[in-house]
mmCIF file with all atom_site columns, C-alpha atoms in Angstrom:
data_model
loop_
_atom_site.group_PDB
_atom_site.id
_atom_site.type_symbol
_atom_site.label_atom_id
_atom_site.label_alt_id
_atom_site.label_comp_id
_atom_site.label_asym_id
_atom_site.label_entity_id
_atom_site.label_seq_id
_atom_site.pdbx_PDB_ins_code
_atom_site.Cartn_x
_atom_site.Cartn_y
_atom_site.Cartn_z
_atom_site.occupancy
_atom_site.B_iso_or_equiv
_atom_site.pdbx_formal_charge
_atom_site.auth_seq_id
_atom_site.auth_comp_id
_atom_site.auth_asym_id
_atom_site.auth_atom_id
_atom_site.pdbx_PDB_model_num
ATOM 1   C CA . MET A 1 1   ? 0.223   -0.141  0.108   1.00 0.00 ? 1   MET A CA 1
ATOM 2   C CA . SER A 1 2   ? 1.052   3.109   -0.759  1.00 0.00 ? 2   SER A CA 1
ATOM 3   C CA . ALA A 1 3   ? 1.463   6.548   1.246   1.00 0.00 ? 3   ALA A CA 1
ATOM 4   C CA . PRO A 1 4   ? -0.872  9.342   0.823   1.00 0.00 ? 4   PRO A CA 1
ATOM 5   C CA . GLY A 1 5   ? 1.509   11.695  -0.031  1.00 0.00 ? 5   GLY A CA 1
ATOM 6   C CA . THR A 1 6   ? 3.309   8.821   -2.447  1.00 0.00 ? 6   THR A CA 1
ATOM 7   C CA . ARG A 1 7   ? -0.390  9.042   -4.434  1.00 0.00 ? 7   ARG A CA 1
ATOM 8   C CA . SER A 1 8   ? -0.964  12.649  -3.581  1.00 0.00 ? 8   SER A CA 1
ATOM 9   C CA . LEU A 1 9   ? 2.518   13.499  -6.412  1.00 0.00 ? 9   LEU A CA 1
ATOM 10  C CA . GLY A 1 10  ? 1.023   10.415  -8.799  1.00 0.00 ? 10  GLY A CA 1
ATOM 11  C CA . VAL A 1 11  ? -2.397  12.269  -9.016  1.00 0.00 ? 11  VAL A CA 1
ATOM 12  C CA . TRP A 1 12  ? -0.427  15.554  -10.421 1.00 0.00 ? 12  TRP A CA 1
ATOM 13  C CA . LYS A 1 13  ? 2.212   13.972  -12.300 1.00 0.00 ? 13  LYS A CA 1
ATOM 14  C CA . LEU A 1 14  ? -1.080  12.427  -14.244 1.00 0.00 ? 14  LEU A CA 1
ATOM 15  C CA . ALA A 1 15  ? -2.947  15.737  -14.452 1.00 0.00 ? 15  ALA A CA 1
ATOM 16  C CA . GLY A 1 16  ? 0.578   17.174  -15.824 1.00 0.00 ? 16  GLY A CA 1
ATOM 17  C CA . VAL A 1 17  ? 0.496   14.673  -18.063 1.00 0.00 ? 17  VAL A CA 1
ATOM 18  C CA . ALA A 1 18  ? -3.150  15.049  -18.744 1.00 0.00 ? 18  ALA A CA 1
ATOM 19  C CA . LEU A 1 19  ? -2.582  18.513  -19.433 1.00 0.00 ? 19  LEU A CA 1
ATOM 20  C CA . ALA A 1 20  ? 0.392   18.572  -21.700 1.00 0.00 ? 20  ALA A CA 1
ATOM 21  C CA . ALA A 1 21  ? -1.276  16.521  -24.102 1.00 0.00 ? 21  ALA A CA 1
ATOM 22  C CA . PHE A 1 22  ? -4.435  18.835  -24.011 1.00 0.00 ? 22  PHE A CA 1
ATOM 23  C CA . GLY A 1 23  ? -1.711  21.622  -25.120 1.00 0.00 ? 23  GLY A CA 1
ATOM 24  C CA . PHE A 1 24  ? -0.234  19.727  -27.139 1.00 0.00 ? 24  PHE A CA 1
ATOM 25  C CA . ALA A 1 25  ? -3.191  18.773  -29.198 1.00 0.00 ? 25  ALA A CA 1
ATOM 26  C CA . PHE A 1 26  ? -4.507  21.600  -29.034 1.00 0.00 ? 26  PHE A CA 1
ATOM 27  C CA . SER A 1 27  ? -1.575  23.168  -30.713 1.00 0.00 ? 27  SER A CA 1
ATOM 28  C CA . MET A 1 28  ? -1.770  21.241  -33.736 1.00 0.00 ? 28  MET A CA 1
ATOM 29  C CA . VAL A 1 29  ? -4.335  23.315  -35.787 1.00 0.00 ? 29  VAL A CA 1
ATOM 30  C CA . PRO A 1 30  ? -2.716  26.362  -35.691 1.00 0.00 ? 30  PRO A CA 1
ATOM 31  C CA . LEU A 1 31  ? 0.773   24.272  -37.072 1.00 0.00 ? 31  LEU A CA 1
ATOM 32  C CA . TYR A 1 32  ? -0.841  21.208  -39.116 1.00 0.00 ? 32  TYR A CA 1
ATOM 33  C CA . ARG A 1 33  ? -2.114  25.805  -41.287 1.00 0.00 ? 33  ARG A CA 1
ATOM 34  C CA . ILE A 1 34  ? 1.384   26.707  -40.378 1.00 0.00 ? 34  ILE A CA 1
ATOM 35  C CA . ALA A 1 35  ? 3.108   24.073  -42.798 1.00 0.00 ? 35  ALA A CA 1
ATOM 36  C CA . CYS A 1 36  ? 0.730   24.085  -45.011 1.00 0.00 ? 36  CYS A CA 1
ATOM 37  C CA . GLU A 1 37  ? 0.995   27.114  -46.157 1.00 0.00 ? 37  GLU A CA 1
ATOM 38  C CA . LYS A 1 38  ? 4.581   27.611  -45.570 1.00 0.00 ? 38  LYS A CA 1
ATOM 39  C CA . VAL A 1 39  ? 6.336   24.951  -46.495 1.00 0.00 ? 39  VAL A CA 1
ATOM 40  C CA . PHE A 1 40  ? 3.509   23.449  -48.734 1.00 0.00 ? 40  PHE A CA 1
ATOM 41  C CA . GLY A 1 41  ? 2.557   27.154  -50.511 1.00 0.00 ? 41  GLY A CA 1
ATOM 42  C CA . VAL A 1 42  ? -1.257  24.889  -49.844 1.00 0.00 ? 42  VAL A CA 1
ATOM 43  C CA . ARG A 1 43  ? -4.193  28.010  -48.433 1.00 0.00 ? 43  ARG A CA 1
ATOM 44  C CA . LEU A 1 44  ? -6.533  26.284  -46.465 1.00 0.00 ? 44  LEU A CA 1
ATOM 45  C CA . GLU A 1 45  ? -10.333 27.027  -46.233 1.00 0.00 ? 45  GLU A CA 1
ATOM 46  C CA . GLN A 1 46  ? -10.360 28.294  -49.252 1.00 0.00 ? 46  GLN A CA 1
ATOM 47  C CA . GLY A 1 47  ? -13.465 28.289  -51.570 1.00 0.00 ? 47  GLY A CA 1
ATOM 48  C CA . PRO A 1 48  ? -16.062 29.612  -53.523 1.00 0.00 ? 48  PRO A CA 1
ATOM 49  C CA . ALA A 1 49  ? -17.611 32.003  -50.807 1.00 0.00 ? 49  ALA A CA 1
ATOM 50  C CA . SER A 1 50  ? -13.541 33.563  -50.171 1.00 0.00 ? 50  SER A CA 1
ATOM 51  C CA . ALA A 1 51  ? -12.408 34.113  -54.024 1.00 0.00 ? 51  ALA A CA 1
ATOM 52  C CA . GLY A 1 52  ? -14.580 37.048  -54.719 1.00 0.00 ? 52  GLY A CA 1
ATOM 53  C CA . ALA A 1 53  ? -12.255 38.860  -51.769 1.00 0.00 ? 53  ALA A CA 1
ATOM 54  C CA . ALA A 1 54  ? -8.844  37.543  -52.565 1.00 0.00 ? 54  ALA A CA 1
ATOM 55  C CA . GLN A 1 55  ? -9.931  38.174  -56.562 1.00 0.00 ? 55  GLN A CA 1
ATOM 56  C CA . ALA A 1 56  ? -10.605 41.751  -55.333 1.00 0.00 ? 56  ALA A CA 1
ATOM 57  C CA . ALA A 1 57  ? -7.064  41.454  -52.911 1.00 0.00 ? 57  ALA A CA 1
ATOM 58  C CA . ASN A 1 58  ? -4.812  40.287  -56.025 1.00 0.00 ? 58  ASN A CA 1
ATOM 59  C CA . PRO A 1 59  ? -6.372  41.394  -58.815 1.00 0.00 ? 59  PRO A CA 1
ATOM 60  C CA . ASP A 1 60  ? -3.216  40.689  -60.901 1.00 0.00 ? 60  ASP A CA 1
ATOM 61  C CA . ALA A 1 61  ? -3.223  37.131  -60.111 1.00 0.00 ? 61  ALA A CA 1
ATOM 62  C CA . ARG A 1 62  ? -4.249  34.412  -62.788 1.00 0.00 ? 62  ARG A CA 1
ATOM 63  C CA . TRP A 1 63  ? -7.065  32.820  -62.838 1.00 0.00 ? 63  TRP A CA 1
ATOM 64  C CA . VAL A 1 64  ? -9.340  30.137  -65.532 1.00 0.00 ? 64  VAL A CA 1
ATOM 65  C CA . THR A 1 65  ? -12.854 28.994  -65.289 1.00 0.00 ? 65  THR A CA 1
ATOM 66  C CA . VAL A 1 66  ? -13.238 24.998  -64.141 1.00 0.00 ? 66  VAL A CA 1
ATOM 67  C CA . GLN A 1 67  ? -16.205 23.526  -65.210 1.00 0.00 ? 67  GLN A CA 1
ATOM 68  C CA . PHE A 1 68  ? -17.630 19.937  -63.368 1.00 0.00 ? 68  PHE A CA 1
ATOM 69  C CA . ASP A 1 69  ? -18.916 17.415  -65.628 1.00 0.00 ? 69  ASP A CA 1
ATOM 70  C CA . GLY A 1 70  ? -19.617 13.377  -64.739 1.00 0.00 ? 70  GLY A CA 1
ATOM 71  C CA . GLY A 1 71  ? -21.740 11.011  -64.509 1.00 0.00 ? 71  GLY A CA 1
ATOM 72  C CA . VAL A 1 72  ? -22.261 7.332   -64.899 1.00 0.00 ? 72  VAL A CA 1
ATOM 73  C CA . ASN A 1 73  ? -21.581 4.670   -66.548 1.00 0.00 ? 73  ASN A CA 1
ATOM 74  C CA . SER A 1 74  ? -24.718 2.048   -68.372 1.00 0.00 ? 74  SER A CA 1
ATOM 75  C CA . LYS A 1 75  ? -24.187 -0.984  -65.435 1.00 0.00 ? 75  LYS A CA 1
ATOM 76  C CA . LEU A 1 76  ? -24.213 1.350   -62.778 1.00 0.00 ? 76  LEU A CA 1
ATOM 77  C CA . PRO A 1 77  ? -27.941 2.670   -61.594 1.00 0.00 ? 77  PRO A CA 1
ATOM 78  C CA . TRP A 1 78  ? -26.931 5.727   -59.985 1.00 0.00 ? 78  TRP A CA 1
ATOM 79  C CA . LYS A 1 79  ? -28.008 9.166   -59.992 1.00 0.00 ? 79  LYS A CA 1
ATOM 80  C CA . PHE A 1 80  ? -24.026 11.115  -59.873 1.00 0.00 ? 80  PHE A CA 1
ATOM 81  C CA . ALA A 1 81  ? -23.189 14.881  -60.761 1.00 0.00 ? 81  ALA A CA 1
ATOM 82  C CA . PRO A 1 82  ? -21.785 18.013  -60.311 1.00 0.00 ? 82  PRO A CA 1
ATOM 83  C CA . GLU A 1 83  ? -23.306 20.413  -57.937 1.00 0.00 ? 83  GLU A CA 1
ATOM 84  C CA . GLN A 1 84  ? -22.335 23.024  -58.490 1.00 0.00 ? 84  GLN A CA 1
ATOM 85  C CA . ARG A 1 85  ? -21.649 23.422  -63.199 1.00 0.00 ? 85  ARG A CA 1
ATOM 86  C CA . THR A 1 86  ? -18.422 26.036  -63.692 1.00 0.00 ? 86  THR A CA 1
ATOM 87  C CA . MET A 1 87  ? -16.634 27.337  -60.143 1.00 0.00 ? 87  MET A CA 1
ATOM 88  C CA . ARG A 1 88  ? -13.585 31.002  -61.365 1.00 0.00 ? 88  ARG A CA 1
ATOM 89  C CA . VAL A 1 89  ? -10.574 29.584  -58.369 1.00 0.00 ? 89  VAL A CA 1
ATOM 90  C CA . GLN A 1 90  ? -7.169  31.702  -59.145 1.00 0.00 ? 90  GLN A CA 1
ATOM 91  C CA . LEU A 1 91  ? -4.476  29.699  -60.379 1.00 0.00 ? 91  LEU A CA 1
ATOM 92  C CA . GLY A 1 92  ? -2.244  28.050  -56.867 1.00 0.00 ? 92  GLY A CA 1
ATOM 93  C CA . ARG A 1 93  ? -4.664  28.132  -54.768 1.00 0.00 ? 93  ARG A CA 1
ATOM 94  C CA . GLN A 1 94  ? -6.631  25.421  -53.238 1.00 0.00 ? 94  GLN A CA 1
ATOM 95  C CA . TYR A 1 95  ? -10.281 24.390  -53.775 1.00 0.00 ? 95  TYR A CA 1
ATOM 96  C CA . GLN A 1 96  ? -13.517 22.750  -52.996 1.00 0.00 ? 96  GLN A CA 1
ATOM 97  C CA . ALA A 1 97  ? -16.162 21.742  -54.507 1.00 0.00 ? 97  ALA A CA 1
ATOM 98  C CA . LEU A 1 98  ? -18.749 18.925  -54.515 1.00 0.00 ? 98  LEU A CA 1
ATOM 99  C CA . TYR A 1 99  ? -20.214 16.022  -56.921 1.00 0.00 ? 99  TYR A CA 1
ATOM 100 C CA . PHE A 1 100 ? -23.604 14.142  -55.428 1.00 0.00 ? 100 PHE A CA 1
ATOM 101 C CA . ALA A 1 101 ? -24.451 10.161  -56.162 1.00 0.00 ? 101 ALA A CA 1
ATOM 102 C CA . ARG A 1 102 ? -27.040 8.392   -55.417 1.00 0.00 ? 102 ARG A CA 1
ATOM 103 C CA . ASN A 1 103 ? -27.825 4.609   -55.851 1.00 0.00 ? 103 ASN A CA 1
ATOM 104 C CA . THR A 1 104 ? -30.738 3.807   -56.969 1.00 0.00 ? 104 THR A CA 1
ATOM 105 C CA . ALA A 1 105 ? -31.310 -0.613  -56.627 1.00 0.00 ? 105 ALA A CA 1
ATOM 106 C CA . ASP A 1 106 ? -32.201 -2.326  -54.764 1.00 0.00 ? 106 ASP A CA 1
ATOM 107 C CA . ARG A 1 107 ? -29.075 -2.955  -52.999 1.00 0.00 ? 107 ARG A CA 1
ATOM 108 C CA . SER A 1 108 ? -25.799 -2.151  -51.714 1.00 0.00 ? 108 SER A CA 1
ATOM 109 C CA . ILE A 1 109 ? -22.844 -1.373  -54.855 1.00 0.00 ? 109 ILE A CA 1
ATOM 110 C CA . VAL A 1 110 ? -18.593 -0.066  -54.715 1.00 0.00 ? 110 VAL A CA 1
ATOM 111 C CA . GLY A 1 111 ? -18.138 1.717   -57.411 1.00 0.00 ? 111 GLY A CA 1
ATOM 112 C CA . ASN A 1 112 ? -15.177 3.777   -58.136 1.00 0.00 ? 112 ASN A CA 1
ATOM 113 C CA . ALA A 1 113 ? -14.482 7.221   -60.039 1.00 0.00 ? 113 ALA A CA 1
ATOM 114 C CA . VAL A 1 114 ? -12.471 7.660   -63.642 1.00 0.00 ? 114 VAL A CA 1
ATOM 115 C CA . PRO A 1 115 ? -11.533 11.814  -63.458 1.00 0.00 ? 115 PRO A CA 1
ATOM 116 C CA . SER A 1 116 ? -10.514 13.200  -66.798 1.00 0.00 ? 116 SER A CA 1
ATOM 117 C CA . VAL A 1 117 ? -9.132  16.470  -67.585 1.00 0.00 ? 117 VAL A CA 1
ATOM 118 C CA . ALA A 1 118 ? -9.354  18.561  -70.598 1.00 0.00 ? 118 ALA A CA 1
ATOM 119 C CA . PRO A 1 119 ? -7.579  19.772  -72.641 1.00 0.00 ? 119 PRO A CA 1
ATOM 120 C CA . ALA A 1 120 ? -5.449  17.124  -71.807 1.00 0.00 ? 120 ALA A CA 1
ATOM 121 C CA . ARG A 1 121 ? -2.647  19.060  -71.687 1.00 0.00 ? 121 ARG A CA 1
ATOM 122 C CA . ALA A 1 122 ? -3.405  21.451  -68.363 1.00 0.00 ? 122 ALA A CA 1
ATOM 123 C CA . SER A 1 123 ? -4.068  17.824  -66.612 1.00 0.00 ? 123 SER A CA 1
ATOM 124 C CA . GLY A 1 124 ? -0.094  17.731  -64.729 1.00 0.00 ? 124 GLY A CA 1
ATOM 125 C CA . TYR A 1 125 ? -1.588  20.783  -63.973 1.00 0.00 ? 125 TYR A CA 1
ATOM 126 C CA . PHE A 1 126 ? -4.527  20.265  -62.141 1.00 0.00 ? 126 PHE A CA 1
ATOM 127 C CA . ASN A 1 127 ? -3.594  18.990  -58.744 1.00 0.00 ? 127 ASN A CA 1
ATOM 128 C CA . LYS A 1 128 ? -6.323  16.679  -56.813 1.00 0.00 ? 128 LYS A CA 1
ATOM 129 C CA . THR A 1 129 ? -5.227  16.815  -53.219 1.00 0.00 ? 129 THR A CA 1
ATOM 130 C CA . GLU A 1 130 ? -8.543  15.675  -51.563 1.00 0.00 ? 130 GLU A CA 1
ATOM 131 C CA . CYS A 1 131 ? -11.204 13.145  -54.314 1.00 0.00 ? 131 CYS A CA 1
ATOM 132 C CA . PHE A 1 132 ? -12.640 10.076  -53.849 1.00 0.00 ? 132 PHE A CA 1
ATOM 133 C CA . CYS A 1 133 ? -12.052 8.564   -57.526 1.00 0.00 ? 133 CYS A CA 1
ATOM 134 C CA . PHE A 1 134 ? -9.553  8.147   -54.792 1.00 0.00 ? 134 PHE A CA 1
ATOM 135 C CA . THR A 1 135 ? -11.146 4.886   -53.242 1.00 0.00 ? 135 THR A CA 1
ATOM 136 C CA . ALA A 1 136 ? -14.086 2.768   -54.114 1.00 0.00 ? 136 ALA A CA 1
ATOM 137 C CA . GLN A 1 137 ? -16.910 4.563   -52.670 1.00 0.00 ? 137 GLN A CA 1
ATOM 138 C CA . THR A 1 138 ? -20.209 1.949   -51.097 1.00 0.00 ? 138 THR A CA 1
ATOM 139 C CA . LEU A 1 139 ? -23.473 2.880   -51.755 1.00 0.00 ? 139 LEU A CA 1
ATOM 140 C CA . ALA A 1 140 ? -26.110 0.985   -49.577 1.00 0.00 ? 140 ALA A CA 1
ATOM 141 C CA . SER A 1 141 ? -29.848 1.091   -51.270 1.00 0.00 ? 141 SER A CA 1
ATOM 142 C CA . GLY A 1 142 ? -30.995 4.453   -51.860 1.00 0.00 ? 142 GLY A CA 1
ATOM 143 C CA . GLU A 1 143 ? -27.710 5.889   -49.999 1.00 0.00 ? 143 GLU A CA 1
ATOM 144 C CA . SER A 1 144 ? -26.602 9.247   -51.237 1.00 0.00 ? 144 SER A CA 1
ATOM 145 C CA . ARG A 1 145 ? -23.496 11.595  -50.782 1.00 0.00 ? 145 ARG A CA 1
ATOM 146 C CA . ASP A 1 146 ? -22.169 14.869  -51.333 1.00 0.00 ? 146 ASP A CA 1
ATOM 147 C CA . MET A 1 147 ? -18.838 13.568  -52.088 1.00 0.00 ? 147 MET A CA 1
ATOM 148 C CA . PRO A 1 148 ? -16.634 15.851  -52.214 1.00 0.00 ? 148 PRO A CA 1
ATOM 149 C CA . VAL A 1 149 ? -12.767 17.247  -54.672 1.00 0.00 ? 149 VAL A CA 1
ATOM 150 C CA . ARG A 1 150 ? -10.191 19.975  -53.153 1.00 0.00 ? 150 ARG A CA 1
ATOM 151 C CA . PHE A 1 151 ? -7.949  20.708  -56.098 1.00 0.00 ? 151 PHE A CA 1
ATOM 152 C CA . ILE A 1 152 ? -5.509  23.311  -57.032 1.00 0.00 ? 152 ILE A CA 1
ATOM 153 C CA . VAL A 1 153 ? -4.071  24.500  -60.307 1.00 0.00 ? 153 VAL A CA 1
ATOM 154 C CA . ASP A 1 154 ? -0.772  24.704  -61.185 1.00 0.00 ? 154 ASP A CA 1
ATOM 155 C CA . PRO A 1 155 ? 0.655   28.516  -61.345 1.00 0.00 ? 155 PRO A CA 1
ATOM 156 C CA . ALA A 1 156 ? 2.783   26.683  -64.330 1.00 0.00 ? 156 ALA A CA 1
ATOM 157 C CA . LEU A 1 157 ? -0.726  26.278  -66.378 1.00 0.00 ? 157 LEU A CA 1
ATOM 158 C CA . PRO A 1 158 ? -0.187  27.342  -69.758 1.00 0.00 ? 158 PRO A CA 1
ATOM 159 C CA . ALA A 1 159 ? -0.539  31.085  -70.098 1.00 0.00 ? 159 ALA A CA 1
ATOM 160 C CA . ASP A 1 160 ? -3.312  29.861  -73.250 1.00 0.00 ? 160 ASP A CA 1
ATOM 161 C CA . VAL A 1 161 ? -5.163  28.113  -71.363 1.00 0.00 ? 161 VAL A CA 1
ATOM 162 C CA . LYS A 1 162 ? -8.792  29.509  -69.828 1.00 0.00 ? 162 LYS A CA 1
ATOM 163 C CA . THR A 1 163 ? -11.395 27.256  -68.756 1.00 0.00 ? 163 THR A CA 1
ATOM 164 C CA . ILE A 1 164 ? -10.300 23.731  -67.806 1.00 0.00 ? 164 ILE A CA 1
ATOM 165 C CA . THR A 1 165 ? -13.010 20.852  -67.579 1.00 0.00 ? 165 THR A CA 1
ATOM 166 C CA . LEU A 1 166 ? -12.246 18.244  -64.554 1.00 0.00 ? 166 LEU A CA 1
ATOM 167 C CA . SER A 1 167 ? -15.356 15.359  -66.215 1.00 0.00 ? 167 SER A CA 1
ATOM 168 C CA . TYR A 1 168 ? -16.347 11.715  -63.821 1.00 0.00 ? 168 TYR A CA 1
ATOM 169 C CA . THR A 1 169 ? -17.355 8.109   -64.967 1.00 0.00 ? 169 THR A CA 1
ATOM 170 C CA . PHE A 1 170 ? -18.284 6.506   -62.267 1.00 0.00 ? 170 PHE A CA 1
ATOM 171 C CA . PHE A 1 171 ? -18.357 2.340   -63.511 1.00 0.00 ? 171 PHE A CA 1
ATOM 172 C CA . LYS A 1 172 ? -20.045 0.038   -60.541 1.00 0.00 ? 172 LYS A CA 1
ATOM 173 C CA . ASN A 1 173 ? -17.026 -2.432  -59.085 1.00 0.00 ? 173 ASN A CA 1
ATOM 174 C CA . ASP A 1 174 ? -18.121 -5.777  -60.183 1.00 0.00 ? 174 ASP A CA 1
ATOM 175 C CA . ALA A 1 175 ? -15.876 -7.804  -57.829 1.00 0.00 ? 175 ALA A CA 1
ATOM 176 C CA . GLN A 1 176 ? -15.564 -5.355  -54.876 1.00 0.00 ? 176 GLN A CA 1
ATOM 177 C CA . THR A 1 177 ? -20.060 -5.385  -55.195 1.00 0.00 ? 177 THR A CA 1
ATOM 178 C CA . ALA A 1 178 ? -20.018 -9.275  -55.214 1.00 0.00 ? 178 ALA A CA 1
ATOM 179 C CA . ALA A 1 179 ? -17.554 -9.134  -51.593 1.00 0.00 ? 179 ALA A CA 1
ATOM 180 C CA . LEU A 1 180 ? -20.318 -7.414  -49.954 1.00 0.00 ? 180 LEU A CA 1
ATOM 181 C CA . ALA A 1 181 ? -23.267 -9.333  -50.976 1.00 0.00 ? 181 ALA A CA 1
ATOM 182 C CA . THR A 1 182 ? -21.557 -12.028 -49.857 1.00 0.00 ? 182 THR A CA 1
ATOM 183 C CA . ALA A 1 183 ? -20.279 -11.092 -46.638 1.00 0.00 ? 183 ALA A CA 1
ATOM 184 C CA . PRO A 1 184 ? -22.033 -12.318 -42.940 1.00 0.00 ? 184 PRO A CA 1
ATOM 185 C CA . GLY A 1 185 ? -24.713 -8.179  -42.490 1.00 0.00 ? 185 GLY A CA 1
ATOM 186 C CA . HIS A 1 186 ? -23.162 -6.559  -45.729 1.00 0.00 ? 186 HIS A CA 1
ATOM 187 C CA . ALA A 1 187 ? -26.198 -4.196  -45.515 1.00 0.00 ? 187 ALA A CA 1
ATOM 188 C CA . GLY A 1 188 ? -24.542 -3.159  -42.617 1.00 0.00 ? 188 GLY A CA 1
ATOM 189 C CA . ALA A 1 189 ? -21.252 -2.558  -43.701 1.00 0.00 ? 189 ALA A CA 1
ATOM 190 C CA . ALA A 1 190 ? -18.939 0.220   -43.317 1.00 0.00 ? 190 ALA A CA 1
ATOM 191 C CA . HIS A 1 191 ? -18.560 2.989   -46.351 1.00 0.00 ? 191 HIS A CA 1
ATOM 192 C CA . ALA A 1 192 ? -15.311 3.897   -48.126 1.00 0.00 ? 192 ALA A CA 1
ATOM 193 C CA . ALA A 1 193 ? -14.588 7.711   -47.050 1.00 0.00 ? 193 ALA A CA 1
ATOM 194 C CA . PRO A 1 194 ? -15.589 10.535  -49.426 1.00 0.00 ? 194 PRO A CA 1
#
């Protein structure tokens, strides 16, 4: 049995460790933001709402129009489309666009999105930092979901390119859909992250 003073000292040590862990976790958000903005040149929280303010602040910056398109292969019983058709973006800044998907089938289905960028010579300058196309997507029967894509258009984009089209086609993933159908308790299977 330990002495009362030793127990009290242990409680203070645990409280100090917990306080230090909380302080460290609390400081991670600003440290992450600083690292992204200063080291990697990625500006966080940049979206269509703040694009007008950014354009007013830097009128000499180069802007392009990004058009969004989406569809499904005939074997996939989903509805899939962009939530906005166009967005005006400043080169070198991060933006987010949303696509909407709904499974109209009577069973869970796994799909994979295949992206394309036009004109083809712009594809090397259109960088997706987060995308639903990076992983297979599972939608239960009747389920719908917003699917985000975050992107940056490289400032080195050729000067004559004024419009870029980002297009996705969703295809049914037969192998994963079949595996899902035979898995025990597949109706409540976990979904892939968007």
